[in-house]
PDB file of C-alpha atoms in Angstrom:
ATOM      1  CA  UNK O1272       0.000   0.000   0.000  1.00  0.00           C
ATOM      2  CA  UNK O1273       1.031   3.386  -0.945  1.00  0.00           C
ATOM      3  CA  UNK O1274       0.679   6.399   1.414  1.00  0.00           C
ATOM      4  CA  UNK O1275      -1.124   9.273   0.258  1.00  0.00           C
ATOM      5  CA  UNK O1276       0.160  11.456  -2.042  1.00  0.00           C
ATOM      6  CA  UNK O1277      -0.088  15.325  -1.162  1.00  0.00           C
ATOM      7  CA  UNK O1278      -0.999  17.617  -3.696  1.00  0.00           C
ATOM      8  CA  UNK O1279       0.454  21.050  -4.496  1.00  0.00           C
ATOM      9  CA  UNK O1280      -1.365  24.257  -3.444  1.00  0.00           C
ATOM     10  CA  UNK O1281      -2.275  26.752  -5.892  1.00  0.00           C
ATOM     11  CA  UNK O1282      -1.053  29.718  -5.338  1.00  0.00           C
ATOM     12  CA  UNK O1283      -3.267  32.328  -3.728  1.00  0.00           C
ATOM     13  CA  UNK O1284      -4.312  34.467  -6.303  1.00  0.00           C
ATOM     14  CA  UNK O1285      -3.411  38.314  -5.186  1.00  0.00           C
ATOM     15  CA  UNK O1286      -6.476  40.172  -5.351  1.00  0.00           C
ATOM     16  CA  UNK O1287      -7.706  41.995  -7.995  1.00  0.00           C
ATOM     17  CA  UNK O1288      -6.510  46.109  -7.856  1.00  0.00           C
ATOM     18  CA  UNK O1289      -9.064  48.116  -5.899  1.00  0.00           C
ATOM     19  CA  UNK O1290     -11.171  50.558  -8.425  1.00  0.00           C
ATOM     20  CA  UNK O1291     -10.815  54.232  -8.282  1.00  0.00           C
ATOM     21  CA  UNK O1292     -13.402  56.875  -7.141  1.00  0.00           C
ATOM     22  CA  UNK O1293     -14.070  57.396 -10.594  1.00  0.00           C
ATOM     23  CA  UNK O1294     -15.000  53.964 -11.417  1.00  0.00           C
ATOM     24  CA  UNK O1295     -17.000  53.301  -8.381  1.00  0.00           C
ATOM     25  CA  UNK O1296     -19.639  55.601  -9.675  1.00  0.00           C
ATOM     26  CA  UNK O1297     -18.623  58.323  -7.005  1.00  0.00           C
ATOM     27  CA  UNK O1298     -17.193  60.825  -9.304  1.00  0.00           C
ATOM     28  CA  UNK O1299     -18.340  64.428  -8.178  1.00  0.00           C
ATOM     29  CA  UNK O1300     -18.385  65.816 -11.645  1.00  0.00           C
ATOM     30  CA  UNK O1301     -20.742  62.954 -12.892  1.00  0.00           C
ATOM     31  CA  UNK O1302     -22.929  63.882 -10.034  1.00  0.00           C
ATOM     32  CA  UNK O1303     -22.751  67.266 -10.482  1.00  0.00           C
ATOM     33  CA  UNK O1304     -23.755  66.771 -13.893  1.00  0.00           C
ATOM     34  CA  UNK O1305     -26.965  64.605 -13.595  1.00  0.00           C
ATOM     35  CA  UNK O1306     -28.505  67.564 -10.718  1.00  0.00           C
ATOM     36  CA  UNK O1307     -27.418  70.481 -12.115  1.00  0.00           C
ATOM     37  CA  UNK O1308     -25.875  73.550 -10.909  1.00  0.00           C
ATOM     38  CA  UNK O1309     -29.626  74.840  -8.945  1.00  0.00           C
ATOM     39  CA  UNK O1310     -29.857  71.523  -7.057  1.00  0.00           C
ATOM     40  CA  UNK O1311     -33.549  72.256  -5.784  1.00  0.00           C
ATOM     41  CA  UNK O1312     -35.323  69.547  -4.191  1.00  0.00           C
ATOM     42  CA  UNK O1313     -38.839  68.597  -3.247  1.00  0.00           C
ATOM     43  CA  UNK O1314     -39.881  67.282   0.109  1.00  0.00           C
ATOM     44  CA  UNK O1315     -39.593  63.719  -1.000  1.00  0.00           C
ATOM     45  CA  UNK O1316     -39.422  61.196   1.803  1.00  0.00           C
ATOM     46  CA  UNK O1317     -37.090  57.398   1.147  1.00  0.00           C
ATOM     47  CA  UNK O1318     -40.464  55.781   1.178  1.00  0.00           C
ATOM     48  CA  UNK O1319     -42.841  57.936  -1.430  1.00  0.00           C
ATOM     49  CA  UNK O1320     -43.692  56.209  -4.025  1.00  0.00           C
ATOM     50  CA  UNK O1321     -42.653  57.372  -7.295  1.00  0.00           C
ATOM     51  CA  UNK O1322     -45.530  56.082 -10.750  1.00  0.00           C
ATOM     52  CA  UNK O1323     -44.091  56.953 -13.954  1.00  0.00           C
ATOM     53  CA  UNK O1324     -46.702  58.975 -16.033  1.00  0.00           C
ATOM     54  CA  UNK O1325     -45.367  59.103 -19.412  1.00  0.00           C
ATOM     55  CA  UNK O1326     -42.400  57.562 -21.547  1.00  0.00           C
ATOM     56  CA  UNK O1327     -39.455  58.898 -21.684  1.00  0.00           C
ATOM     57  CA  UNK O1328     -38.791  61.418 -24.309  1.00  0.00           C
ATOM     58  CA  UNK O1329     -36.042  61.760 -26.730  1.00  0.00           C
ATOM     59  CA  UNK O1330     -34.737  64.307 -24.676  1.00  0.00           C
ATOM     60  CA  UNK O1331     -34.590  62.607 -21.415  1.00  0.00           C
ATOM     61  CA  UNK O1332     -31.510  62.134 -19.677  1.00  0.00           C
ATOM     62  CA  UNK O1333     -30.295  58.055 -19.274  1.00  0.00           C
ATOM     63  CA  UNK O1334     -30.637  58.395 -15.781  1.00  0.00           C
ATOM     64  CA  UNK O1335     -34.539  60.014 -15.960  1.00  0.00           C
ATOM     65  CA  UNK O1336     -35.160  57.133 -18.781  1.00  0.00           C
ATOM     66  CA  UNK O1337     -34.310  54.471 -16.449  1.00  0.00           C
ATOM     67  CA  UNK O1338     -35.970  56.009 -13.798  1.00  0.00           C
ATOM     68  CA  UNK O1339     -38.717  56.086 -16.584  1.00  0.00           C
ATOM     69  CA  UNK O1340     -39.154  52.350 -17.168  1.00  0.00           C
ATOM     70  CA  UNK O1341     -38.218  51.159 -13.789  1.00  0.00           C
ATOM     71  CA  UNK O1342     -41.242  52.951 -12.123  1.00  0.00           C
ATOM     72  CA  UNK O1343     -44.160  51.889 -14.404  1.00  0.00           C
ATOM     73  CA  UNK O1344     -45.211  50.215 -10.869  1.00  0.00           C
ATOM     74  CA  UNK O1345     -44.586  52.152  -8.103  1.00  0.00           C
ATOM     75  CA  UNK O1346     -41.227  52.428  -6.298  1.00  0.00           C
ATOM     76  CA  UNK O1347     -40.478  53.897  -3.259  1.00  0.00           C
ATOM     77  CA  UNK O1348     -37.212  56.687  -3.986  1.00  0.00           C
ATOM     78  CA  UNK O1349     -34.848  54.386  -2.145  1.00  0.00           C
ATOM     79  CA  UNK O1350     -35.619  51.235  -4.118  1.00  0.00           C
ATOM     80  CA  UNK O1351     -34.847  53.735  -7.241  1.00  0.00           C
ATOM     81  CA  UNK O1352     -31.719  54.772  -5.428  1.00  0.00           C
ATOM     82  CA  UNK O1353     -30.301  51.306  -4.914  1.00  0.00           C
ATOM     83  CA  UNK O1354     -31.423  50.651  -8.434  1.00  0.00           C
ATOM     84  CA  UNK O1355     -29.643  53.291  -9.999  1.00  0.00           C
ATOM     85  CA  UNK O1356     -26.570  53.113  -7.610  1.00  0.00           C
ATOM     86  CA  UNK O1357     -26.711  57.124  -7.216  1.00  0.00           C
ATOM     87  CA  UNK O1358     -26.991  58.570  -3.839  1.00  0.00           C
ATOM     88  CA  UNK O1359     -30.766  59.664  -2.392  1.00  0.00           C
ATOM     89  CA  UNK O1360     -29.632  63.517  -2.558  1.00  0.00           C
ATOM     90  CA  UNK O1361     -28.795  62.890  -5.907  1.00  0.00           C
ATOM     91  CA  UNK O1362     -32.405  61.080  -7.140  1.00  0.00           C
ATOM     92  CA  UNK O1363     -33.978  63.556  -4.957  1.00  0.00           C
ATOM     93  CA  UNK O1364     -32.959  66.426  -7.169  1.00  0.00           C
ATOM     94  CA  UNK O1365     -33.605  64.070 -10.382  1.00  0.00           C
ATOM     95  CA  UNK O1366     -37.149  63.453  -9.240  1.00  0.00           C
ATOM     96  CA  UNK O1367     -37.720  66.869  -8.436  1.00  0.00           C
ATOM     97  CA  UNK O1368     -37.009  67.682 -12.216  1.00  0.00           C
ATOM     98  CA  UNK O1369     -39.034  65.188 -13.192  1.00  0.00           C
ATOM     99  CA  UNK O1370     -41.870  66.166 -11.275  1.00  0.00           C
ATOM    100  CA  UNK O1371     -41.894  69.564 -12.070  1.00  0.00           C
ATOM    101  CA  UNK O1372     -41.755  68.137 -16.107  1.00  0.00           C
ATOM    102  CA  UNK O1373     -44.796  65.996 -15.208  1.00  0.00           C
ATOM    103  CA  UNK O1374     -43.365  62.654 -16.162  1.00  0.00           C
ATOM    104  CA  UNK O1375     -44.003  61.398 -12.671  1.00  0.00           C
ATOM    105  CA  UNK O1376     -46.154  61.213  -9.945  1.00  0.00           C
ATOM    106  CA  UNK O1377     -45.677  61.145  -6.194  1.00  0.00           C
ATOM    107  CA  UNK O1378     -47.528  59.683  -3.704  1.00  0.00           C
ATOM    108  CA  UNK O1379     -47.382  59.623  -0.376  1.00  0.00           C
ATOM    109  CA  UNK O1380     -47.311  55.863   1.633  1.00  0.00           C
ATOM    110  CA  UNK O1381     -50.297  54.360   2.990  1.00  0.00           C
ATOM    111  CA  UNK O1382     -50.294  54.774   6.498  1.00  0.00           C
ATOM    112  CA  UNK O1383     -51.331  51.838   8.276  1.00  0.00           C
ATOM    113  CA  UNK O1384     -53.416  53.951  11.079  1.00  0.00           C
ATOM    114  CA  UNK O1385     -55.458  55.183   8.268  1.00  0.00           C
ATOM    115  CA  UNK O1386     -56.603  51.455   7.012  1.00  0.00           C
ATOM    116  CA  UNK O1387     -60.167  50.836   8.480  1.00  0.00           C
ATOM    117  CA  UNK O1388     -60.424  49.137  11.785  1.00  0.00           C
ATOM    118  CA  UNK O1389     -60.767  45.104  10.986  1.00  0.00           C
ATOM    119  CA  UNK O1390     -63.437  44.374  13.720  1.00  0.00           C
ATOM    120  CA  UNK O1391     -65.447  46.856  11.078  1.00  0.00           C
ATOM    121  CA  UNK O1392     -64.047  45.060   8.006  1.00  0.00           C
ATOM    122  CA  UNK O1393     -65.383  41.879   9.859  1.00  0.00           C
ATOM    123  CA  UNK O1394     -68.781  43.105  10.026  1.00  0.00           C
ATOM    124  CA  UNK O1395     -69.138  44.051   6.927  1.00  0.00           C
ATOM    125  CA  UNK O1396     -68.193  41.045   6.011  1.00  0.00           C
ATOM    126  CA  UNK O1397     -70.382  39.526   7.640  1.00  0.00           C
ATOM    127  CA  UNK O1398     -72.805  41.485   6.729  1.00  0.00           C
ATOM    128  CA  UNK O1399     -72.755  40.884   3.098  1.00  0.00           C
ATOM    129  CA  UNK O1400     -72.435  37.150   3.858  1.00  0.00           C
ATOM    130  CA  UNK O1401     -76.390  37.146   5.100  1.00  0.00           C
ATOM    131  CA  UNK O1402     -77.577  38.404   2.111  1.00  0.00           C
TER     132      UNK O1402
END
C-alpha cells in the first residue's frame, strides 16, 4: 500500500486592484452633472412612491429614462436609489425635475393607522355574507 500522495497548493491568487473613485460611480463631476448647478429639491421622503406617467422622451436624460421604465409600478425613492446606484440627494434632485416636467407622480405611503379598523371590516363582512 502506498501512502497518500499530497498535492500542491495553488497559489493564492493576489487580489484583484481596488477601483478608483471614478470607477466606483462616485465621481463628483458625474454627479454634479446629472442635478445640475440649482440643485432644488422637493420634500420627497425614502419611502414615497414614485408612478411613472409618461415615456421617456427623446430628450430625457439616461438616468430620468431608467428612472422612466423602472417605475411603471410604483417604487419607493430608495428602491430607485439602490437601483440606480446614485446617492438619495442625488435622485432627490432628479425626481424633483421630473416632477416639475410631469413625467411622474408622487404619492405619499399608505399609512397603516389610516386602514379601516378590521373588527369593522369583519362586520361588513359579515354582513354581506347574510344576504
Amino acid at each position: 500500500m502506498t501512502p497518500p500522495q499530497r498535492r500542491r497548493r495553488d497559489p493564492v491568487p493576489e487580489p484583484p486592484p481596488r477601483p478608483s473613485k471614478e470607477e466606483e460611480g462616485k465621481n463628483p463631476e458625474r454627479l454634479y452633472i446629472i442635478t445640475g448647478p440649482d440643485g432644488e429639491r422637493a420634500p420627497l421622503d425614502l419611502v414615497t412612491l414614485i408612478v411613472a406617467r409618461a415615456e421617456p422622451p427623446s430628450s430625457a436624460t439616461p438616468e430620468q429614462s431608467a428612472v422612466l421604465r423602472m417605475c411603471r409600478a410604483p417604487l419607493s425613492v430608495a428602491e430607485v436609489s439602490a437601483y440606480l446606484s446614485l446617492p438619495f440627494s442625488v435622485v432627490t434632485v432628479l425626481l424633483t425635475e421630473m416632477l416639475a416636467a410631469e413625467l411622474v407622480q408622487a404619492r405619499a405611503p399608505i399609512v397603516r393607522q389610516h386602514l379601516p379598523d378590521r373588527s369593522l371590516l369583519e362586520a361588513v363582512m359579515h354582513g354581506l355574507q347574510r344576504l
